[in-house]
Tab-separated table of C-alpha atoms and ligand atoms in Angstrom:
chain	number	residue	atom	x	y	z
A	1	MET	CA	-19.435	-11.816	-11.819
A	2	ALA	CA	-16.767	-9.411	-11.638
A	3	ARG	CA	-15.200	-9.493	-8.311
A	4	THR	CA	-14.543	-6.857	-6.450
A	5	ALA	CA	-11.281	-4.528	-5.039
A	6	ILE	CA	-10.774	-1.487	-2.807
A	7	VAL	CA	-7.444	-0.110	-2.662
A	8	THR	CA	-7.033	2.526	-0.484
A	9	GLY	CA	-4.472	5.464	-1.597
A	10	GLY	CA	-6.258	4.359	-4.514
A	11	SER	CA	-6.459	8.154	-6.172
A	12	ARG	CA	-2.507	9.076	-6.136
A	13	GLY	CA	0.167	8.051	-7.058
A	14	ILE	CA	1.034	4.197	-7.728
A	15	GLY	CA	-2.328	3.598	-5.926
A	16	ALA	CA	-4.647	5.490	-8.894
A	17	ALA	CA	-2.634	3.022	-10.987
A	18	ILE	CA	-3.706	0.354	-8.965
A	19	SER	CA	-7.112	0.736	-9.280
A	20	ILE	CA	-6.311	1.359	-13.085
A	21	ALA	CA	-5.372	-1.308	-13.702
A	22	LEU	CA	-7.489	-3.601	-11.527
A	23	ARG	CA	-10.692	-1.681	-13.300
A	24	ASP	CA	-8.250	-2.956	-16.238
A	25	ALA	CA	-8.058	-6.285	-15.372
A	26	GLY	CA	-12.417	-6.448	-15.130
A	27	TYR	CA	-13.152	-6.586	-11.877
A	28	LYS	CA	-15.064	-3.606	-9.214
A	29	VAL	CA	-12.871	-1.170	-7.715
A	30	ALA	CA	-13.235	1.145	-5.767
A	31	ALA	CA	-10.642	4.274	-4.655
A	32	ASN	CA	-10.439	4.799	-1.130
A	33	TYR	CA	-8.572	8.271	0.104
A	34	ALA	CA	-7.632	10.589	3.568
A	35	GLY	CA	-7.348	14.109	2.030
A	36	ASN	CA	-6.759	14.987	-1.175
A	37	ASP	CA	-10.571	16.128	-2.093
A	38	GLU	CA	-9.378	18.182	-5.469
A	39	ALA	CA	-7.063	15.299	-6.516
A	40	ALA	CA	-9.735	11.987	-5.763
A	41	GLN	CA	-12.035	14.411	-7.928
A	42	LYS	CA	-10.113	14.705	-10.614
A	43	PHE	CA	-9.252	10.860	-10.627
A	44	LYS	CA	-12.678	9.875	-10.264
A	45	ALA	CA	-13.817	12.092	-13.874
A	46	GLU	CA	-10.983	10.217	-15.736
A	47	THR	CA	-11.762	6.588	-14.384
A	48	GLY	CA	-14.769	6.158	-14.060
A	49	ILE	CA	-13.546	5.016	-11.176
A	50	PRO	CA	-16.334	5.874	-7.052
A	51	VAL	CA	-13.838	7.434	-4.639
A	52	TYR	CA	-14.510	6.922	-0.638
A	53	LYS	CA	-12.431	8.886	1.940
A	54	TRP	CA	-12.105	8.009	5.206
A	55	SER	CA	-8.256	8.452	7.303
A	56	VAL	CA	-7.280	3.870	7.394
A	57	ALA	CA	-5.760	5.589	10.734
A	58	ASP	CA	-9.062	5.554	12.162
A	59	TYR	CA	-10.341	1.857	12.934
A	60	ASP	CA	-14.348	2.859	12.945
A	61	ALA	CA	-13.966	5.131	9.429
A	62	CYS	CA	-12.826	1.948	8.111
A	63	ALA	CA	-15.652	-0.496	8.802
A	64	ALA	CA	-17.876	2.887	8.992
A	65	GLY	CA	-16.493	2.710	4.914
A	66	ILE	CA	-15.752	-0.134	3.942
A	67	ALA	CA	-20.055	-1.242	4.713
A	68	LYS	CA	-20.324	2.272	1.851
A	69	VAL	CA	-19.135	0.013	-0.151
A	70	GLU	CA	-20.535	-3.602	-0.110
A	71	ALA	CA	-23.883	-1.289	-0.148
A	72	ASP	CA	-22.708	0.229	-3.471
A	73	LEU	CA	-20.765	-2.598	-5.441
A	74	GLY	CA	-20.803	-6.397	-3.360
A	75	PRO	CA	-18.785	-7.715	-0.923
A	76	ILE	CA	-15.443	-6.949	-0.787
A	77	ASP	CA	-12.129	-9.874	-2.731
A	78	ILE	CA	-10.028	-8.044	-2.894
A	79	LEU	CA	-8.107	-5.164	-0.500
A	80	VAL	CA	-4.840	-3.254	-1.550
A	81	ASN	CA	-3.777	-1.654	1.547
A	82	ASN	CA	-1.523	0.999	-0.333
A	83	ALA	CA	-2.224	4.176	1.897
A	84	GLY	CA	1.398	4.972	3.383
A	85	ILE	CA	3.168	8.395	4.576
A	86	THR	CA	6.103	8.982	5.409
A	87	ARG	CA	7.327	12.174	7.901
A	88	ASP	CA	11.432	11.430	7.329
A	89	ALA	CA	13.831	13.064	9.875
A	90	PRO	CA	16.965	11.612	11.252
A	91	PHE	CA	16.023	9.909	14.944
A	92	HIS	CA	17.279	12.828	16.216
A	93	LYS	CA	14.980	15.170	15.631
A	94	MET	CA	12.183	12.696	14.694
A	95	THR	CA	9.076	13.694	17.194
A	96	ARG	CA	6.571	11.364	18.509
A	97	GLU	CA	3.618	12.707	16.462
A	98	GLN	CA	6.212	11.837	13.132
A	99	TRP	CA	6.661	8.440	14.543
A	100	ASN	CA	2.828	7.587	16.245
A	101	GLU	CA	1.142	8.973	12.197
A	102	VAL	CA	3.747	6.797	10.516
A	103	ILE	CA	2.799	3.872	11.760
A	104	GLY	CA	-0.414	4.765	12.232
A	105	THR	CA	-1.236	5.285	8.815
A	106	ASN	CA	1.018	2.293	7.386
A	107	LEU	CA	0.801	-0.167	10.316
A	108	ASN	CA	-2.120	0.134	12.087
A	109	GLY	CA	-4.284	1.356	8.774
A	110	VAL	CA	-3.202	-2.680	7.221
A	111	PHE	CA	-5.147	-3.495	11.062
A	112	ASN	CA	-7.506	-1.705	10.745
A	113	MET	CA	-9.103	-2.414	6.849
A	114	THR	CA	-7.967	-6.368	7.440
A	115	HIS	CA	-9.685	-7.007	10.076
A	116	PRO	CA	-13.391	-5.514	9.481
A	117	LEU	CA	-13.257	-7.622	6.182
A	118	TRP	CA	-11.307	-10.718	7.340
A	119	ASN	CA	-14.898	-12.695	8.239
A	120	GLY	CA	-16.435	-12.145	5.111
A	121	MET	CA	-13.380	-13.168	3.474
A	122	ARG	CA	-13.024	-16.474	5.641
A	123	GLU	CA	-16.802	-17.584	4.991
A	124	ARG	CA	-16.787	-17.204	1.628
A	125	LYS	CA	-14.064	-18.958	1.143
A	126	PHE	CA	-11.860	-16.182	-1.107
A	127	GLY	CA	-9.499	-13.175	-0.414
A	128	ARG	CA	-6.230	-11.291	-1.577
A	129	ILE	CA	-5.159	-9.195	0.405
A	130	VAL	CA	-1.754	-7.545	-1.335
A	131	THR	CA	-0.361	-4.612	1.085
A	132	ILE	CA	2.078	-2.158	0.016
A	133	SER	CA	5.339	-2.716	1.896
A	134	SER	CA	8.822	-0.761	0.679
A	135	ILE	CA	12.230	-1.424	-0.469
A	136	ASN	CA	13.232	0.809	3.423
A	137	GLY	CA	10.970	-1.740	4.664
A	138	GLN	CA	13.440	-4.300	3.966
A	139	LYS	CA	16.726	-2.878	3.583
A	140	GLY	CA	16.566	0.296	6.655
A	141	GLN	CA	16.722	3.725	5.233
A	142	PHE	CA	18.569	7.067	7.019
A	143	GLY	CA	15.995	8.777	8.220
A	144	GLN	CA	13.023	6.927	8.055
A	145	ALA	CA	13.033	5.209	11.435
A	146	ASN	CA	9.315	5.500	12.002
A	147	TYR	CA	8.354	4.195	7.618
A	148	SER	CA	10.854	1.914	7.355
A	149	ALA	CA	9.776	0.166	11.183
A	150	SER	CA	5.678	0.418	10.008
A	151	LYS	CA	6.748	-0.893	6.533
A	152	ALA	CA	8.491	-4.308	8.358
A	153	GLY	CA	5.995	-4.576	10.188
A	154	ASP	CA	3.556	-5.287	6.810
A	155	LEU	CA	5.630	-7.858	5.946
A	156	GLY	CA	5.350	-10.153	9.477
A	157	PHE	CA	2.166	-8.903	9.325
A	158	THR	CA	1.565	-10.504	5.588
A	159	LYS	CA	3.521	-13.197	6.922
A	160	ALA	CA	1.263	-14.705	10.221
A	161	LEU	CA	-1.466	-13.865	8.283
A	162	ALA	CA	-0.778	-15.857	5.166
A	163	GLN	CA	-0.745	-18.429	7.224
A	164	GLU	CA	-3.702	-18.012	9.299
A	165	GLY	CA	-5.441	-17.184	5.669
A	166	ALA	CA	-4.740	-20.811	3.854
A	167	ARG	CA	-7.167	-22.942	4.563
A	168	VAL	CA	-9.678	-20.733	3.622
A	169	GLY	CA	-9.337	-19.823	0.612
A	170	ILE	CA	-7.100	-16.755	1.187
A	171	THR	CA	-3.973	-15.456	0.053
A	172	VAL	CA	-1.866	-12.662	2.246
A	173	ASN	CA	1.078	-11.521	0.301
A	174	ALA	CA	3.069	-7.951	-0.204
A	175	VAL	CA	4.815	-6.092	-2.767
A	176	CYS	CA	7.541	-4.086	-2.312
A	177	PRO	CA	8.598	-1.044	-4.758
A	178	GLY	CA	12.183	0.495	-4.464
A	179	TYR	CA	11.942	4.594	-5.365
A	180	ILE	CA	8.942	5.030	-7.575
A	181	ALA	CA	8.204	8.227	-9.366
A	182	THR	CA	5.462	9.392	-7.653
A	183	ASP	CA	4.948	12.561	-5.020
A	184	MET	CA	6.234	10.521	-2.063
A	185	VAL	CA	9.867	10.295	-4.046
A	186	MET	CA	9.600	13.736	-6.005
A	187	ALA	CA	9.167	15.340	-1.934
A	188	VAL	CA	12.801	14.294	-1.306
A	189	PRO	CA	15.393	16.620	-1.779
A	190	GLU	CA	16.833	16.825	-5.034
A	191	LYS	CA	20.410	16.524	-4.460
A	192	VAL	CA	19.135	13.272	-2.353
A	193	ARG	CA	17.324	11.734	-4.878
A	194	GLU	CA	19.905	12.117	-7.337
A	195	SER	CA	22.322	10.211	-5.546
A	196	ILE	CA	19.380	7.666	-4.685
A	197	ILE	CA	18.835	7.411	-8.658
A	198	ALA	CA	22.617	6.425	-8.385
A	199	GLN	CA	22.431	3.021	-6.597
A	200	ILE	CA	19.669	1.928	-8.856
A	201	PRO	CA	20.659	-0.701	-11.375
A	202	VAL	CA	18.335	-0.256	-14.296
A	203	GLY	CA	19.175	3.300	-13.757
A	204	ARG	CA	16.140	4.857	-14.135
A	205	LEU	CA	12.952	5.544	-10.740
A	206	GLY	CA	10.480	3.151	-11.486
A	207	GLU	CA	6.667	3.577	-12.909
A	208	ALA	CA	3.571	3.037	-10.748
A	209	ALA	CA	2.181	1.193	-13.535
A	210	GLU	CA	5.671	-1.374	-12.778
A	211	ILE	CA	3.762	-1.662	-9.307
A	212	ALA	CA	0.025	-2.196	-10.383
A	213	ARG	CA	1.160	-5.013	-12.315
A	214	CYS	CA	2.799	-6.962	-9.506
A	215	VAL	CA	-0.197	-6.378	-7.720
A	216	VAL	CA	-3.151	-8.238	-10.474
A	217	PHE	CA	-0.849	-10.669	-10.288
A	218	LEU	CA	-1.192	-11.644	-7.053
A	219	ALA	CA	-5.112	-10.743	-6.522
A	220	SER	CA	-5.847	-13.365	-9.425
A	221	ASP	CA	-7.209	-15.776	-9.522
A	222	ASP	CA	-4.651	-17.941	-11.035
A	223	ALA	CA	-2.463	-16.532	-8.007
A	224	GLY	CA	-4.112	-19.225	-5.541
A	225	PHE	CA	-0.436	-20.697	-4.519
A	226	VAL	CA	1.018	-17.853	-4.130
A	227	THR	CA	1.039	-16.662	-0.474
A	228	GLY	CA	2.986	-14.906	2.406
A	229	SER	CA	5.184	-14.495	-0.263
A	230	THR	CA	6.933	-10.591	-0.829
A	231	ILE	CA	7.592	-9.353	-5.039
A	232	THR	CA	10.333	-7.245	-4.770
A	233	ALA	CA	10.549	-4.206	-7.844
A	234	ASN	CA	12.918	-1.957	-6.868
A	235	GLY	CA	14.608	-1.875	-10.542
A	236	GLY	CA	17.969	-3.909	-8.415
A	237	GLN	CA	18.930	-1.556	-5.846
A	238	TYR	CA	18.229	-4.059	-2.974
A	239	PHE	CA	17.574	-8.422	-3.319
A	240	ALA	CA	15.850	-9.467	-0.133
B	301	CAA	N1	23.563	8.511	4.960
B	301	CAA	C1	24.099	8.804	5.820
B	301	CAA	N2	24.278	9.974	6.015
B	301	CAA	C2	23.102	10.571	6.043
B	301	CAA	C3	22.322	9.981	5.004
B	301	CAA	C4	22.631	9.273	4.188
B	301	CAA	N3	21.685	8.129	3.882
B	301	CAA	N4	21.285	11.092	4.797
B	301	CAA	C5	21.583	12.587	5.061
B	301	CAA	N5	23.326	11.405	5.732
B	301	CAA	C6	23.866	12.219	7.314
B	301	CAA	C7	24.045	14.830	6.650
B	301	CAA	O1	25.674	14.143	5.230
B	301	CAA	C8	24.513	15.330	7.371
B	301	CAA	O2	25.359	14.939	7.593
B	301	CAA	P1	25.947	15.953	7.938
B	301	CAA	O3	25.484	16.748	9.576
B	301	CAA	O4	27.756	15.618	9.088
B	301	CAA	O5	26.934	17.272	7.367
B	301	CAA	C9	23.227	14.935	7.978
B	301	CAA	O6	22.425	13.367	7.961
B	301	CAA	C10	21.913	15.638	7.734
B	301	CAA	O7	21.584	16.049	9.247
B	301	CAA	P2	20.280	16.909	8.977
B	301	CAA	O8	20.511	17.243	10.239
B	301	CAA	O9	20.379	18.540	8.050
B	301	CAA	O10	19.145	16.285	8.295
B	301	CAA	P3	17.362	16.542	7.731
B	301	CAA	O11	16.999	16.820	9.244
B	301	CAA	O12	17.817	17.779	7.189
B	301	CAA	O13	16.950	15.566	7.080
B	301	CAA	C11	17.116	13.614	6.148
B	301	CAA	C12	17.926	14.813	6.627
B	301	CAA	C13	15.411	13.191	6.173
B	301	CAA	C14	17.275	11.957	6.192
B	301	CAA	C15	16.899	14.173	4.212
B	301	CAA	O14	18.644	13.875	3.907
B	301	CAA	C16	16.429	13.031	3.142
B	301	CAA	O15	15.231	13.448	3.824
B	301	CAA	N6	16.628	11.978	3.653
B	301	CAA	C17	15.617	11.129	2.504
B	301	CAA	C18	15.506	10.070	2.996
B	301	CAA	C19	14.194	9.336	1.587
B	301	CAA	O16	15.042	7.774	1.052
B	301	CAA	N7	13.341	9.038	1.825
B	301	CAA	C20	12.167	8.131	0.720
B	301	CAA	C21	11.425	8.797	0.784
B	301	CAA	S1	10.275	7.353	-0.340
B	301	CAA	C22	9.781	6.858	-0.232
B	301	CAA	O17	9.759	6.564	1.508
B	301	CAA	C23	9.236	5.889	-0.975
B	301	CAA	C24	9.282	4.090	-0.693
B	301	CAA	O18	9.202	3.470	-0.045
B	301	CAA	C25	10.524	4.489	-1.337
């Protein structure tokens, strides 16, 4: 019987590529999204992957959303915490709202999604938690004190929870993408983006599908001995 996966932020960007790659690998997939109805409906029409709307920043909405997905598709075996936002600003200009929004989605969102699923995975003695962190959680980034803190937090969460999941068949891993050709990176001012590409030894932005392939490996039954780890996929820009 096919395992069931949920991908947060799963209808656009890296998340869409992950949803599609998991579906192509034979999983039942649900794609969560928070805001962009038009993109989600287009994604659903093109892929046949069902979409579910709620904000990962809201714990109660996550619990209710997960219950709905499980009623439709069966118990969730694989959680991909992909939903993430940026609110870039140099720290002297950063507002409390910019800090709280980024921590609320990128870090609290990982707790809010993992916590309601954890006991079910423990009882079934199987689970795969894969969290999409970032190169900027590893190295820090000018203009991203909020984002870098949230993504570094995701790595600490991964390493701690891996120790708790190990005895009950749950692996907990992270992927740290570098700069990938998505709307998020395209929103960076063009001059800044060009200077970033100049720092990537492979000489280009990454493709979302290149991150998705890392996730498919970590989600697989074959990856049972890999836990607490980080796959760094950044074109050689930074060696963690
Ligand atoms: N290192 C050092 N100084 C820098 C710098 C850097 N990387 N980037 C900008 N600065 C300096 C500028 O030279 C300028 O200095 P001067 O005032 O002396 O000329 C100053 O910072 C700019 O200050 P401003 O007050 O004008 O800043 P701003 O309000 O225009 O915002 C910024 C600056 C928000 C940092 C902007 O440069 C930016 O968006 N940078 C991109 C940050 C980034 O890489 N974000 C990643 C988004 S993609 C993502 O997050 C996905 C992922 O996981 C990889």
